[in-house]
């Protein structure tokens, strides 16, 4: 048997899970209809309401990864000919256009330079009466944060659909206060849980205007309501699909850890780690990629210095130090690095380690500021 | 902290995972692009080919539960107006009709009495030139096994789509020999892994006739080819979504256990456990539900005796003995029990336990044969 590999997961996700989340994965498995599992599921939905900042009854972990959350958001709200305005300031905005298009939407993509936050005025004026306005809160591809509250304030009659994959559990997120109607996220970033579930929330306003029989059976929120015992208590569950019980138990434990620490304390911990990292990178003469004022603390983007081979540095980091950082996304694959300090990794010691490892790798390839 | 609950999962799934599968869940998490994870993923796909009985290059674990496998099968092969013949002999055949209908198919449902195997002649003569013929190999709702090889032999130009959720890793399954063009399964039954992934396979014949831009982005097999490095080796991966790395590591380990034991030995172990259980139930004066000659060894259906409250017996089993068995499905909810001996639970000692526990529970409610 080969030695067990341990990695410092400082890329754009997954991050190293909270220890409680890992331990819960290996607990004795429960059946998906076991009364104890239903209790864990209910509590998980409650805890998700807290991290989403919502009172939405329809808040649940979908049984697939964050990208399926995106699909669920569109397939339940958009059908043939609906107008969807998408703020595109990175890869995940682009993906929204693809997914909405497959639902038959008339997509209006509002393009931005990558690394910039969403231009709220341009997005709100892109169409007079869209059914949906969609935007990414924290663009995983660029490290930029956008102002979802401002989109919510100006959305008018439209539904506001928000990608919170890289923001949830890491930075301020207040779905109800900000006017988010539909939101999806992932478990493997700031929530500090392995990938595999998509925390999802939809309010009554959006649910009432949903596509009643969406093209997807698996992601049909009308059917999924029964699955989590919506409005009927544990006794009234209807079987939809077999819940991924180990992953739900792990999410339950990860969320428990976050709420024990206190959500605002967790946000502050991410804020501090990101600031320390970004200061350290700048001190070394490296240039940050995301626009100043819009930089995410949990995901830092930094330009690969002129003349340095991105892949070679990442290989040294991984093989010599067990440190994973991410390449850039899309056309920035070779010219940007993405360094995540998410969930359990949002700690000063992780900052020290990643900076020291980067110093070593850059010295090895002969770079001097 | 409450005591850790341990359950004997003798329902229709999930089953208790193989210990190796549980341990692997708690290994240090790897990133989805880590070279070591890509190796584990490649090996998992290889191992899946063995349990499917296929050489299909496009064999992979989809990142969602078995029901999403069903959706992937239809959404990639069926579009507006395509004729789909579905053999309906239980709940999962019914679900196929719903899922195919949402893809725009003209669905021809060939209805059967529940508990019976699929009537191959009726299914093959239901339409002269369907695009797809779909059938469930092992109906989880009824415990009946159907003859997929006979459907494959007579399918003509149609694509044969097969649900192997409850058969894979438990009974003989030979996708290529039997002419299966598209198949999906689950991890949580005879594969002995927690729920959360859908082992999937599609051959070249079906892939060439697929829907090129299906309605689902998440389940688009054209995009998923790059995700598992199809035809390009590990170096050529394209990012699609973040693989659920802990679950894939667990599936890898569960499959390793099965292949170490030997797939045919595993089938024989399921066969023996099922026979012992069914003999024991009949000896006690209980009546089996599935048709004789079509009874699955891994999932036994038995009629609730006249005058016995199904729920009360299941409650005694669960609370007194930690034994979970399943209620019946659909209109048989109160009149049939489903007892699964799947994966790690396909053992003589599990048979002894479930029979002894059932004796105790039936005695408690005052039943005598």
XYZ file of C-alpha atoms in Angstrom:
738
model
C 0.000 0.000 0.000
C 1.442 3.396 -0.926
C 2.070 5.982 1.789
C -0.884 8.210 2.577
C -0.483 11.568 0.875
C -1.214 14.700 2.853
C -1.726 17.944 1.013
C -2.109 21.538 2.060
C -5.036 22.478 -0.132
C -4.373 26.171 -0.779
C -5.925 26.237 -4.234
C -9.377 27.516 -5.211
C -11.020 24.488 -3.546
C -11.397 21.930 -2.200
C -9.770 23.123 1.010
C -8.681 20.872 3.860
C -11.903 20.089 5.701
C -12.479 20.930 9.344
C -11.420 17.847 11.354
C -14.988 17.456 12.622
C -16.218 17.205 9.033
C -13.693 14.497 8.192
C -14.479 12.456 11.298
C -18.196 12.592 10.578
C -17.631 11.036 7.154
C -16.440 7.862 8.813
C -19.220 7.539 11.395
C -21.398 4.434 11.085
C -23.641 5.067 8.088
C -27.309 5.812 8.644
C -30.150 5.022 6.270
C -31.707 7.991 4.487
C -35.052 7.403 6.205
C -33.654 6.699 9.688
C -35.277 9.027 12.259
C -31.802 10.013 13.452
C -30.700 10.870 9.932
C -33.843 12.953 9.392
C -32.964 14.856 12.555
C -29.424 15.456 11.264
C -30.836 16.596 7.904
C -33.287 18.998 9.560
C -30.530 20.451 11.711
C -28.273 20.734 8.672
C -30.937 22.759 6.865
C -31.274 24.987 9.948
C -27.526 25.531 10.073
C -27.493 26.292 6.356
C -30.131 28.980 6.947
C -27.706 30.646 9.348
C -24.734 30.653 6.972
C -26.932 31.817 4.083
C -28.466 34.564 6.208
C -31.964 33.455 5.317
C -35.208 32.315 6.854
C -36.211 30.478 3.663
C -38.023 27.219 4.423
C -36.608 25.832 1.177
C -32.959 25.692 2.184
C -31.256 22.345 1.722
C -28.109 20.571 0.561
C -28.651 19.322 -2.999
C -27.158 15.882 -3.612
C -24.462 16.905 -6.091
C -21.633 19.439 -6.335
C -21.909 23.233 -6.549
C -22.193 23.202 -10.347
C -25.405 21.219 -10.016
C -26.580 23.985 -7.693
C -26.163 26.405 -10.588
C -28.158 24.092 -12.811
C -30.890 23.731 -10.181
C -31.139 27.510 -9.845
C -31.753 28.050 -13.562
C -33.758 24.950 -14.413
C -36.310 25.778 -11.720
C -36.718 29.445 -12.626
C -36.125 29.754 -16.360
C -37.922 28.343 -19.358
C -38.225 28.971 -23.116
C -37.925 32.630 -23.990
C -37.395 34.026 -20.478
C -34.979 36.933 -20.399
C -31.990 36.355 -18.142
C -29.389 39.045 -17.533
C -26.072 37.540 -16.472
C -23.197 39.567 -15.039
C -20.110 37.949 -16.538
C -16.864 38.833 -14.787
C -15.227 35.428 -14.864
C -15.589 31.748 -15.680
C -18.624 31.110 -13.510
C -20.580 33.982 -15.047
C -19.782 32.477 -18.442
C -21.018 29.109 -17.253
C -24.275 30.686 -16.081
C -24.887 31.813 -19.668
C -24.386 28.277 -20.955
C -26.653 26.751 -18.317
C -29.393 29.375 -18.749
C -29.182 28.979 -22.521
C -29.809 25.238 -22.234
C -32.997 26.087 -20.328
C -34.153 28.027 -23.379
C -33.498 31.477 -21.949
C -32.809 34.596 -23.954
C -29.473 35.360 -22.298
C -28.119 38.893 -22.059
C -24.487 38.621 -20.996
C -23.045 41.788 -19.473
C -19.329 41.320 -20.016
C -16.652 42.680 -17.686
C -12.890 42.620 -17.646
C -11.809 39.651 -15.544
C -10.657 40.639 -12.077
C -13.177 43.483 -11.847
C -16.282 43.405 -9.680
C -19.688 43.485 -11.325
C -20.747 46.913 -12.563
C -24.139 47.139 -10.909
C -25.487 49.981 -13.041
C -24.646 48.276 -16.308
C -26.235 45.039 -15.170
C -29.414 46.693 -13.913
C -29.833 48.706 -17.117
C -29.137 45.817 -19.500
C -32.846 45.044 -19.946
C -36.040 46.752 -18.816
C -37.819 43.672 -17.439
C -35.743 40.514 -17.181
C -37.196 37.522 -15.363
C -33.841 36.799 -13.729
C -30.695 38.762 -12.933
C -27.786 36.455 -12.139
C -24.398 37.237 -10.638
C -21.523 35.569 -8.846
C -20.831 36.896 -5.376
C -17.198 35.726 -5.178
C -15.716 34.832 -8.577
C -13.565 31.769 -8.006
C -11.844 32.322 -11.327
C -10.601 35.853 -10.544
C -10.775 36.439 -6.786
C -13.151 39.419 -7.139
C -16.055 40.194 -4.841
C -19.218 41.844 -6.161
C -21.914 43.859 -4.440
C -24.925 41.589 -4.343
C -26.853 43.917 -2.022
C -26.757 46.666 -4.652
C -28.106 44.288 -7.285
C -30.856 43.278 -4.884
C -31.770 46.873 -4.166
C -32.175 47.628 -7.852
C -33.577 44.382 -9.201
C -37.184 45.606 -9.478
C -39.490 42.761 -10.431
C -36.674 40.417 -11.466
C -35.531 37.428 -9.462
C -31.962 37.764 -8.179
C -29.984 34.545 -8.576
C -26.633 34.384 -6.791
C -23.625 32.080 -6.886
C -22.187 31.932 -3.362
C -19.908 28.942 -3.924
C -16.751 30.711 -2.775
C -18.345 33.195 -0.384
C -20.530 31.089 1.892
C -18.940 30.577 5.305
C -16.018 32.858 4.436
C -17.260 36.416 3.986
C -20.390 38.336 4.832
C -23.433 36.823 3.136
C -26.963 37.969 3.964
C -29.292 36.454 1.401
C -32.516 37.876 2.830
C -31.222 41.357 3.644
C -29.646 41.625 0.212
C -32.695 40.486 -1.741
C -31.288 37.209 -3.017
C -34.187 35.113 -4.323
C -32.261 31.992 -5.341
C -28.797 31.007 -4.183
C -26.489 28.046 -4.525
C -23.114 27.212 -3.032
C -20.610 24.408 -2.527
C -19.314 22.609 0.519
C -15.625 22.359 -0.384
C -14.469 25.925 0.047
C -15.087 28.110 3.097
C -17.564 25.663 4.642
C -14.620 23.326 5.141
C -16.291 20.105 4.003
C -15.362 17.724 1.174
C -16.923 18.425 -2.236
C -20.178 16.670 -3.074
C -23.144 18.777 -1.959
C -24.669 22.059 -3.094
C -26.205 24.147 -0.310
C -29.228 25.765 -1.914
C -31.874 28.295 -0.940
C -34.945 29.703 -2.664
C -37.500 32.097 -1.237
C -41.281 32.027 -1.602
C -41.249 34.782 -4.214
C -39.056 32.719 -6.537
C -40.737 29.425 -5.681
C -44.132 30.824 -6.648
C -42.745 31.909 -10.014
C -40.837 28.698 -10.617
C -41.090 26.363 -13.587
C -43.673 23.913 -12.305
C -42.376 20.862 -14.151
C -38.722 21.605 -14.870
C -36.696 19.644 -17.384
C -34.716 18.074 -14.575
C -36.405 15.498 -12.373
C -33.368 15.164 -10.097
C -33.210 18.889 -9.367
C -36.975 19.583 -9.340
C -37.483 21.747 -6.259
C -41.178 20.934 -6.191
C -40.285 17.279 -5.603
C -37.347 18.070 -3.319
C -39.610 19.882 -0.876
C -41.043 16.551 0.236
C -37.563 15.054 0.473
C -36.540 17.436 3.252
C -39.941 17.268 4.922
C -40.977 20.774 3.920
C -43.938 22.065 5.873
C -44.849 18.637 7.138
C -42.289 17.671 9.761
C -40.216 14.512 9.728
C -43.283 12.311 9.573
C -44.280 13.622 6.180
C -41.179 12.826 4.105
C -41.707 11.554 0.648
C -39.017 9.458 -0.982
C -37.384 11.283 -3.870
C -33.835 9.957 -4.076
C -31.444 8.351 -1.607
C -29.766 11.146 0.306
C -25.953 10.965 0.410
C -26.061 10.352 4.143
C -22.318 10.356 4.870
C -21.804 13.675 3.096
C -24.795 15.222 4.863
C -23.439 14.073 8.241
C -20.119 15.670 7.331
C -21.731 18.952 6.307
C -23.707 18.903 9.551
C -20.462 18.584 11.501
C -18.604 21.232 9.498
C -21.432 23.702 9.976
C -21.497 22.839 13.676
C -17.850 23.792 13.933
C -18.486 27.126 12.182
C -21.454 27.996 14.359
C -19.575 27.024 17.530
C -16.833 29.447 16.581
C -19.432 32.036 15.586
C -20.131 32.978 11.982
C -18.860 36.545 12.308
C -15.683 35.293 13.980
C -15.168 32.922 11.074
C -15.589 35.799 8.624
C -13.045 37.821 10.631
C -10.612 34.897 10.550
C -10.866 34.721 6.758
C -10.465 38.487 6.516
C -7.288 38.437 8.573
C -5.711 35.488 6.778
C -6.395 37.051 3.387
C -4.986 40.403 4.415
C -1.817 38.812 5.791
C -1.339 36.813 2.608
C -1.962 39.725 0.280
C 0.355 42.007 2.285
C 3.028 39.324 2.205
C 2.756 38.858 -1.550
C 2.969 42.592 -2.204
C 5.963 42.919 0.154
C 7.711 40.323 -1.983
C 7.206 42.433 -5.086
C 4.407 40.329 -6.526
C 1.400 41.945 -8.138
C -2.150 41.094 -7.178
C -4.615 40.413 -9.987
C -8.100 41.243 -8.697
C -9.062 44.910 -8.581
C -8.159 46.782 -5.409
C -11.201 47.193 -3.190
C -12.787 44.025 -4.568
C -10.267 41.463 -3.389
C -11.626 38.379 -1.687
C -9.763 37.428 1.479
C -10.460 33.703 0.997
C -9.140 33.554 -2.559
C -6.182 35.638 -3.626
C -5.155 35.999 -7.245
C -1.587 37.027 -7.994
C 0.208 37.506 -11.292
C 2.911 35.008 -12.182
C 6.097 37.106 -12.431
C 7.491 37.756 -15.886
C 9.771 34.907 -16.971
C 8.555 32.418 -14.352
C 6.992 29.128 -15.459
C 3.716 28.826 -13.529
C 3.524 25.054 -13.800
C 7.094 24.548 -12.620
C 6.504 26.581 -9.474
C 3.284 24.719 -8.721
C 5.071 21.411 -9.214
C 7.797 22.370 -6.727
C 5.197 23.521 -4.219
C 3.269 20.282 -4.532
C 6.107 17.795 -4.673
C 8.515 19.381 -2.210
C 6.079 20.895 0.275
C 2.722 19.196 -0.333
C 1.297 22.641 -1.024
C -1.375 22.897 -3.696
C -2.160 26.291 -5.209
C -4.272 26.848 -8.297
C -3.394 27.905 -11.805
C -5.344 30.771 -13.277
C -8.638 30.148 -15.053
C -9.419 30.498 -18.753
C -6.963 32.658 -20.664
C -5.084 33.408 -17.417
C -4.098 29.760 -16.925
C -0.358 30.442 -17.236
C -0.223 34.016 -15.955
C -2.142 34.006 -12.674
C -2.027 31.901 -9.524
C -4.981 31.400 -7.255
C -4.258 30.923 -3.571
C -7.136 29.928 -1.330
C -7.212 30.187 2.446
C -10.620 28.774 3.059
C -12.439 27.251 5.986
C -10.011 25.395 8.211
C -7.084 26.846 6.234
C -7.961 30.481 6.985
C -5.250 30.679 9.637
C -2.063 32.686 10.164
C 0.076 29.528 10.171
C -1.248 28.618 6.758
C -0.242 32.074 5.542
C 3.283 31.586 6.880
C 3.546 28.204 5.216
C 2.299 29.202 1.796
C 4.502 32.317 1.716
C 7.581 30.399 2.820
C 6.918 27.638 0.318
C 6.433 30.194 -2.434
C 9.709 31.898 -1.442
C 11.484 28.578 -1.772
C 9.901 27.692 -5.107
C 10.545 31.124 -6.596
C 14.149 31.022 -5.406
C 14.515 27.578 -6.959
C 13.434 28.847 -10.356
C 15.779 31.803 -9.949
C 13.263 34.600 -9.586
C 14.206 37.814 -7.808
C 11.843 40.716 -7.322
C -22.620 14.702 22.387
C -25.166 11.910 21.846
C -23.985 8.301 21.631
C -22.984 7.159 18.166
C -25.767 5.137 16.587
C -24.893 1.937 14.801
C -27.413 0.398 12.473
C -27.626 -2.852 10.590
C -28.733 -1.518 7.228
C -30.847 -4.407 5.905
C -33.239 -2.238 3.912
C -33.205 -1.573 0.160
C -30.114 0.615 0.533
C -27.905 2.145 1.673
C -26.195 -0.929 3.065
C -23.367 -0.882 5.597
C -20.289 -0.016 3.546
C -17.258 -2.247 3.302
C -14.855 -1.122 6.072
C -12.289 -0.180 3.435
C -14.796 2.197 1.849
C -15.522 3.882 5.173
C -11.855 4.292 6.044
C -11.109 5.839 2.680
C -13.700 8.554 3.279
C -11.623 9.876 6.146
C -8.241 9.859 4.385
C -6.591 13.261 3.945
C -8.542 14.993 1.199
C -6.942 15.420 -2.207
C -7.635 18.195 -4.687
C -9.604 17.223 -7.787
C -6.656 18.039 -10.048
C -3.949 16.431 -7.902
C -1.957 13.883 -9.938
C -2.591 11.289 -7.234
C -6.331 11.925 -7.336
C -6.327 11.625 -11.134
C -4.632 8.244 -10.732
C -7.286 7.159 -8.223
C -10.025 8.368 -10.589
C -8.521 6.487 -13.550
C -8.235 3.322 -11.502
C -11.801 3.766 -10.247
C -13.036 3.957 -13.840
C -11.058 0.791 -14.646
C -12.557 -1.017 -11.678
C -16.018 0.149 -12.685
C -15.467 -1.373 -16.132
C -14.913 -4.716 -14.426
C -18.071 -4.613 -12.315
C -20.126 -3.375 -15.284
C -18.686 -6.068 -17.540
C -17.732 -3.521 -20.163
C -14.801 -2.207 -22.114
C -16.493 1.164 -22.667
C -14.012 4.040 -22.505
C -16.832 6.232 -21.212
C -17.313 4.577 -17.836
C -17.168 6.884 -14.832
C -18.739 7.766 -11.498
C -21.145 10.676 -12.000
C -21.027 13.203 -9.156
C -24.527 12.641 -7.797
C -26.693 9.743 -6.636
C -28.116 6.892 -8.745
C -31.245 8.844 -9.664
C -29.056 11.404 -11.399
C -27.583 8.488 -13.324
C -31.061 7.789 -14.659
C -31.400 11.428 -15.642
C -27.992 11.408 -17.349
C -28.941 8.308 -19.325
C -32.076 9.882 -20.778
C -30.956 13.487 -21.147
C -27.974 12.420 -23.243
C -29.889 10.066 -25.527
C -33.420 11.405 -25.851
C -34.813 14.621 -27.239
C -38.131 16.049 -28.476
C -40.280 13.427 -30.150
C -37.973 10.422 -29.736
C -39.838 7.209 -29.066
C -38.837 5.526 -25.808
C -40.248 2.170 -24.773
C -40.065 1.695 -21.007
C -40.643 -1.627 -19.273
C -42.530 -0.682 -16.114
C -42.576 -3.385 -13.446
C -42.060 -1.194 -10.410
C -41.324 2.274 -9.095
C -38.096 2.799 -11.004
C -39.664 1.929 -14.338
C -42.360 4.496 -13.539
C -39.681 7.057 -12.755
C -37.996 6.365 -16.104
C -41.231 7.407 -17.815
C -41.275 10.688 -15.904
C -37.622 11.442 -16.630
C -37.877 10.502 -20.333
C -41.056 12.580 -20.632
C -39.258 15.654 -19.318
C -36.722 15.165 -22.113
C -39.568 15.506 -24.599
C -39.802 11.799 -25.436
C -42.883 10.042 -26.701
C -42.993 7.456 -23.922
C -44.540 4.040 -24.425
C -44.913 2.464 -21.000
C -45.286 -1.316 -21.017
C -46.977 -1.977 -17.702
C -46.492 -5.130 -15.661
C -47.868 -6.426 -12.401
C -45.433 -5.448 -9.652
C -43.242 -8.323 -8.509
C -43.084 -9.829 -12.011
C -40.011 -9.713 -14.233
C -40.166 -7.789 -17.487
C -42.050 -9.575 -20.279
C -39.423 -9.368 -22.992
C -41.743 -10.132 -25.892
C -44.260 -7.477 -24.938
C -41.541 -4.881 -24.531
C -39.845 -5.699 -27.830
C -43.137 -5.618 -29.738
C -44.415 -2.390 -28.176
C -43.112 -0.252 -31.053
C -41.541 -1.053 -34.420
C -38.602 1.367 -34.207
C -38.054 3.042 -30.860
C -34.902 5.085 -30.324
C -34.514 3.680 -26.818
C -35.716 0.625 -24.935
C -35.325 1.063 -21.175
C -35.597 -1.483 -18.392
C -34.570 -2.015 -14.797
C -32.323 -5.013 -14.208
C -33.113 -5.430 -10.503
C -36.274 -3.594 -9.415
C -35.526 -2.152 -5.980
C -39.213 -1.598 -5.380
C -40.261 -5.232 -5.877
C -37.194 -7.478 -5.642
C -37.640 -8.864 -9.167
C -34.838 -9.579 -11.637
C -35.350 -9.139 -15.374
C -33.571 -10.656 -18.350
C -31.543 -7.828 -19.811
C -29.639 -10.146 -22.170
C -32.894 -11.106 -23.881
C -33.799 -7.457 -24.371
C -30.349 -6.837 -25.797
C -30.663 -9.759 -28.203
C -33.934 -8.440 -29.570
C -33.410 -4.674 -29.432
C -32.713 -4.257 -33.161
C -31.662 -0.705 -33.941
C -32.786 0.673 -30.593
C -30.444 1.699 -27.798
C -30.813 -0.436 -24.681
C -30.771 1.640 -21.510
C -30.458 -0.273 -18.234
C -30.859 0.576 -14.569
C -28.342 -1.525 -12.624
C -28.637 0.347 -9.321
C -29.469 -2.728 -7.269
C -27.692 -5.336 -9.397
C -24.168 -3.973 -9.838
C -21.678 -5.772 -7.615
C -24.329 -8.216 -6.380
C -25.496 -10.397 -9.250
C -24.256 -11.260 -12.703
C -24.027 -8.149 -14.877
C -22.384 -8.245 -18.306
C -23.154 -4.973 -20.026
C -21.212 -5.664 -23.221
C -22.239 -9.303 -23.648
C -25.853 -8.411 -23.040
C -25.969 -5.489 -25.463
C -26.451 -2.733 -22.897
C -25.735 0.603 -24.609
C -26.230 2.919 -21.631
C -26.214 1.931 -17.982
C -26.332 3.662 -14.625
C -26.038 2.427 -11.073
C -25.583 3.553 -7.476
C -22.828 3.065 -4.938
C -24.912 2.420 -1.824
C -26.227 -1.058 -2.484
C -24.149 -4.078 -3.521
C -21.032 -1.988 -4.177
C -20.898 -1.391 -0.434
C -20.104 2.331 -0.518
C -22.039 5.280 0.918
C -24.614 6.911 -1.368
C -23.481 9.873 -3.474
C -22.141 8.680 -6.830
C -23.694 7.129 -9.925
C -21.458 4.646 -11.749
C -22.258 5.190 -15.418
C -21.316 3.614 -18.724
C -22.123 4.401 -22.347
C -20.781 2.676 -25.434
C -19.627 4.249 -28.709
C -22.849 3.290 -30.477
C -24.933 5.296 -28.032
C -22.416 8.118 -27.721
C -22.452 8.650 -31.483
C -26.240 8.917 -31.416
C -26.351 11.117 -28.348
C -27.970 14.531 -27.952
C -25.032 16.785 -28.747
C -26.040 19.659 -26.489
C -28.303 18.122 -23.872
C -30.540 20.192 -21.646
C -28.330 19.404 -18.678
C -24.898 20.994 -18.481
C -23.987 19.093 -15.304
C -24.720 15.691 -16.837
C -23.516 16.452 -20.389
C -21.447 13.402 -21.326
C -19.705 15.322 -24.077
C -18.248 17.654 -21.445
C -17.678 14.891 -18.887
C -15.351 13.049 -21.266
C -12.688 15.694 -20.672
C -13.299 15.551 -16.924
C -12.138 11.943 -16.711
C -9.360 12.466 -19.225
C -11.032 10.519 -22.037
C -8.672 9.670 -24.854
C -6.061 12.128 -23.721
C -4.449 10.706 -20.581
C -4.191 12.492 -17.280
C -2.393 15.445 -18.813
C -5.359 16.354 -20.949
C -8.026 16.867 -18.293
C -10.334 19.750 -18.754
C -12.022 21.257 -15.734
C -15.750 20.613 -15.747
C -16.817 20.530 -12.111
C -15.042 19.782 -8.826
C -15.012 16.027 -8.403
C -16.304 14.787 -5.036
C -12.859 13.502 -4.151
C -13.658 11.844 -0.814
C -16.533 9.869 -2.304
C -14.432 8.816 -5.304
C -11.657 7.628 -2.970
C -14.251 5.621 -1.059
C -15.667 4.045 -4.218
C -12.124 3.211 -5.299
C -11.566 1.382 -2.021
C -14.913 -0.417 -2.054
C -14.301 -1.643 -5.582
C -10.806 -2.728 -4.552
C -12.306 -4.894 -1.844
C -14.735 -6.493 -4.309
C -12.047 -7.212 -6.886
C -9.706 -8.611 -4.229
C -12.417 -11.060 -3.223
C -13.200 -11.759 -6.878
C -16.350 -10.506 -8.579
C -17.807 -13.967 -9.152
C -17.129 -14.892 -5.534
C -18.986 -11.755 -4.476
C -21.940 -12.742 -6.649
C -21.896 -16.223 -5.094
C -21.851 -14.701 -1.609
C -24.942 -12.623 -2.437
C -26.626 -15.665 -3.953
C -26.050 -17.733 -0.834
C -27.148 -15.042 1.618
C -30.343 -14.408 -0.346
C -31.178 -18.092 -0.558
C -30.638 -18.597 3.175
C -32.836 -15.616 3.975
C -35.620 -16.610 1.601
C -35.582 -20.209 2.848
C -35.713 -18.961 6.422
C -38.667 -16.668 5.748
C -40.625 -19.427 4.007
C -39.848 -21.869 6.828
C -41.435 -19.392 9.210
C -44.651 -19.388 7.208
C -44.067 -16.030 5.554
C -44.886 -15.487 1.896
C -42.415 -14.032 -0.565
C -43.651 -11.264 -2.863
C -41.515 -11.342 -6.015
C -42.336 -13.987 -8.593
C -40.628 -17.341 -8.145
C -37.729 -17.692 -10.545
C -37.190 -13.911 -10.631
C -36.224 -13.318 -7.014
C -33.171 -11.195 -6.382
C -30.825 -12.630 -3.758
C -29.670 -9.160 -2.638
C -33.151 -7.781 -2.074
C -35.927 -9.971 -0.746
C -39.544 -8.863 -0.684
C -41.899 -10.563 1.731
C -45.563 -9.985 2.458
C -46.482 -8.490 5.815
C -48.618 -11.167 7.492
C -52.347 -10.510 7.770
C -53.133 -8.501 10.886
C -49.553 -7.362 11.507
C -48.754 -3.639 11.563
C -45.754 -3.181 9.250
C -44.588 0.026 10.868
C -44.761 -1.384 14.380
C -42.550 -4.326 13.453
C -40.021 -2.078 11.742
C -39.960 0.182 14.768
C -39.214 -2.739 17.100
C -36.465 -3.962 14.768
C -34.867 -0.545 14.623
C -35.193 0.531 18.223
C -34.558 -2.771 19.962
C -32.038 -4.342 17.599
C -30.697 -1.504 15.445
C -31.951 -3.429 12.415
C -33.320 -1.401 9.523
C -35.510 -3.125 6.947
C -37.553 -1.322 4.301
C -41.259 -0.794 3.916
C -42.789 -1.692 0.582
C -42.853 0.813 -2.259
C -45.835 2.601 -3.769
C -49.156 0.949 -3.047
C -47.371 -1.882 -1.204
C -46.034 0.446 1.490
C -47.948 -1.243 4.303
C -48.176 -4.784 2.926
C -44.629 -5.691 1.872
C -41.228 -5.577 3.567
C -37.992 -5.234 1.677
C -34.933 -6.895 3.198
C -31.598 -6.188 1.613
C -28.413 -8.193 2.108
C -26.108 -6.152 -0.017
C -22.377 -5.704 -0.316
C -20.738 -6.152 3.069
C -24.055 -7.382 4.507
C -24.347 -10.354 2.129
C -23.170 -12.738 4.853
C -24.646 -15.710 6.701
C -24.322 -13.960 10.073
C -26.434 -11.077 8.748
C -29.074 -13.627 7.714
C -29.088 -15.123 11.231
C -29.418 -11.701 12.777
C -32.234 -10.396 10.618
C -34.222 -13.622 10.980
C -33.767 -13.721 14.752
C -34.686 -10.056 15.065
C -37.763 -10.596 12.930
C -38.755 -13.589 15.088
C -38.532 -11.391 18.149
C -40.473 -8.513 16.628
C -43.209 -10.764 15.245
C -43.514 -12.517 18.595
C -43.772 -9.139 20.299
C -46.724 -8.125 18.143
C -48.310 -11.528 18.801
C -48.030 -13.071 15.365
C -47.999 -16.838 14.926
C -47.714 -18.582 11.562
